[in-house]
């Protein structure tokens, strides 16, 4: 079970790379007001959801403690991220404040994940 949990954490991190990496490639465009949600961001956000939910289930099945408040906050932020990226996935440009919010929430989730013990 441990190996499976660690594998899922690795996939969870690949999801972060895709979501945050996609965001970072658009930073210059964001400054010019021409950023768009690239497919890597949508796939990354979806990967975060699937692997995150699976991690909760596996940790519970393995009798490992799960911090429900922390997971709830991460899930709420991810739902906002996924909703925005999904709805606006075909828009050629996205308002820089909305685009920035997705990057901000992604980074907040990373800090919550590693600092909230
Ligand atoms: C953008 C969204 C997310 C980011 C950036 C993120 C980030 C991370 C990171 C960096 C870790 C590794 C932390 C460590 O092992 O110390 C982690 C672990 C984990 N994540 Fe996420 N996560 C996100 C969304 C979610 C969601 C939506 C869920 C559940 C529905 C979730 C559930 C978990 C669980 C259960 C773990 C392993 C146990 C723990 O450290 O709490 N994550 N996440």
Coordinates of N, CA and C in Angstrom, one line a residue, residues 48-100:
X48 N -4.7 16.6 -10.6 CA -4.6 16.9 -9.1 C -5.9 16.4 -8.4
X49 N -7.0 16.6 -9.1 CA -8.3 16.1 -8.5 C -8.3 14.6 -8.3
X50 N -8.0 13.9 -9.4 CA -8.1 12.5 -9.4 C -7.1 11.8 -8.4
X51 N -5.9 12.3 -8.5 CA -4.9 11.7 -7.6 C -5.1 12.1 -6.2
X52 N -5.6 13.4 -6.0 CA -5.9 13.8 -4.6 C -7.0 13.0 -3.9
X53 N -8.1 12.8 -4.7 CA -9.2 12.0 -4.1 C -8.7 10.6 -3.9
X54 N -7.9 10.0 -4.8 CA -7.4 8.6 -4.6 C -6.5 8.6 -3.4
X55 N -5.7 9.6 -3.2 CA -4.8 9.6 -2.0 C -5.6 9.6 -0.7
X56 N -6.7 10.4 -0.7 CA -7.5 10.4 0.5 C -8.0 9.0 0.8
X57 N -8.5 8.4 -0.2 CA -9.1 7.0 -0.1 C -8.1 6.0 0.4
X58 N -6.9 6.1 -0.3 CA -5.9 5.1 0.1 C -5.3 5.3 1.5
X59 N -5.1 6.6 1.8 CA -4.6 6.9 3.2 C -5.7 6.4 4.2
X60 N -6.9 6.6 4.0 CA -8.0 6.1 4.9 C -8.0 4.6 5.0
X61 N -7.9 4.0 3.8 CA -7.9 2.5 3.8 C -6.7 1.9 4.5
X62 N -5.6 2.7 4.5 CA -4.4 2.3 5.2 C -4.3 2.7 6.7
X63 N -5.4 3.3 7.2 CA -5.5 3.8 8.5 C -4.5 4.9 8.8
X64 N -4.1 5.7 7.8 CA -3.2 6.8 8.0 C -4.1 8.0 8.2
X65 N -3.7 8.9 9.2 CA -4.5 10.1 9.5 C -4.6 11.0 8.3
X66 N -5.8 11.5 8.0 CA -6.0 12.5 6.9 C -6.6 13.8 7.6
X67 N -6.0 14.9 7.3 CA -6.4 16.2 7.9 C -7.6 16.7 7.0
X68 N -8.8 16.4 7.4 CA -10.0 16.7 6.6 C -10.1 18.2 6.3
X69 N -9.8 19.1 7.3 CA -9.9 20.5 7.0 C -8.9 21.0 6.0
X70 N -7.7 20.5 6.1 CA -6.6 20.8 5.1 C -7.1 20.4 3.7
X71 N -7.5 19.1 3.6 CA -7.9 18.6 2.3 C -9.2 19.3 1.8
X72 N -10.1 19.7 2.7 CA -11.2 20.5 2.3 C -10.9 21.8 1.7
X73 N -9.9 22.5 2.3 CA -9.5 23.8 1.8 C -8.8 23.6 0.4
X74 N -7.9 22.6 0.3 CA -7.2 22.3 -1.0 C -8.3 22.0 -2.0
X75 N -9.3 21.2 -1.7 CA -10.3 20.8 -2.7 C -11.1 22.0 -3.1
X76 N -11.4 22.9 -2.2 CA -12.2 24.1 -2.5 C -11.4 25.0 -3.5
X77 N -10.2 25.2 -3.2 CA -9.3 26.0 -4.1 C -9.2 25.3 -5.5
X78 N -9.0 24.0 -5.5 CA -8.9 23.3 -6.7 C -10.1 23.4 -7.6
X79 N -11.3 23.3 -6.9 CA -12.6 23.4 -7.7 C -12.7 24.7 -8.4
X80 N -12.3 25.8 -7.7 CA -12.3 27.1 -8.3 C -11.3 27.1 -9.5
X81 N -10.1 26.6 -9.3 CA -9.1 26.5 -10.4 C -9.7 25.7 -11.6
X82 N -10.1 24.5 -11.3 CA -10.6 23.6 -12.4 C -11.8 24.2 -13.1
X83 N -12.7 24.8 -12.3 CA -13.9 25.4 -12.9 C -13.5 26.5 -13.9
X84 N -12.6 27.4 -13.5 CA -12.2 28.5 -14.3 C -11.5 28.0 -15.6
X85 N -10.5 27.1 -15.4 CA -9.7 26.6 -16.5 C -10.6 25.9 -17.5
X86 N -11.6 25.1 -16.9 CA -12.5 24.3 -17.8 C -13.4 25.2 -18.6
X87 N -14.0 26.2 -17.9 CA -15.0 27.0 -18.6 C -14.3 27.9 -19.7
X88 N -13.1 28.4 -19.4 CA -12.5 29.3 -20.3 C -11.4 28.7 -21.1
X89 N -11.4 27.3 -21.2 CA -10.3 26.6 -21.9 C -10.2 27.0 -23.4
X90 N -11.3 27.4 -24.0 CA -11.3 27.8 -25.4 C -11.1 29.3 -25.7
X91 N -11.2 30.1 -24.6 CA -11.0 31.5 -24.8 C -9.6 31.9 -25.2
X92 N -9.5 32.7 -26.3 CA -8.1 33.0 -26.8 C -7.3 33.9 -25.8
X93 N -8.1 34.7 -25.1 CA -7.4 35.5 -24.0 C -8.2 35.5 -22.8
X94 N -7.6 35.5 -21.6 CA -8.3 35.5 -20.3 C -7.9 36.7 -19.6
X95 N -8.8 37.3 -18.9 CA -8.6 38.5 -18.1 C -7.4 38.2 -17.2
X96 N -6.5 39.2 -17.1 CA -5.2 38.9 -16.3 C -5.5 38.6 -14.8
X97 N -6.6 39.2 -14.3 CA -6.9 39.0 -12.9 C -7.3 37.6 -12.6
X98 N -8.2 37.1 -13.5 CA -8.7 35.7 -13.4 C -7.5 34.7 -13.6
X99 N -6.7 35.1 -14.6 CA -5.5 34.2 -14.9 C -4.6 34.2 -13.7
X100 N -4.3 35.3 -13.1 CA -3.5 35.4 -12.0 C -4.0 34.7 -10.8

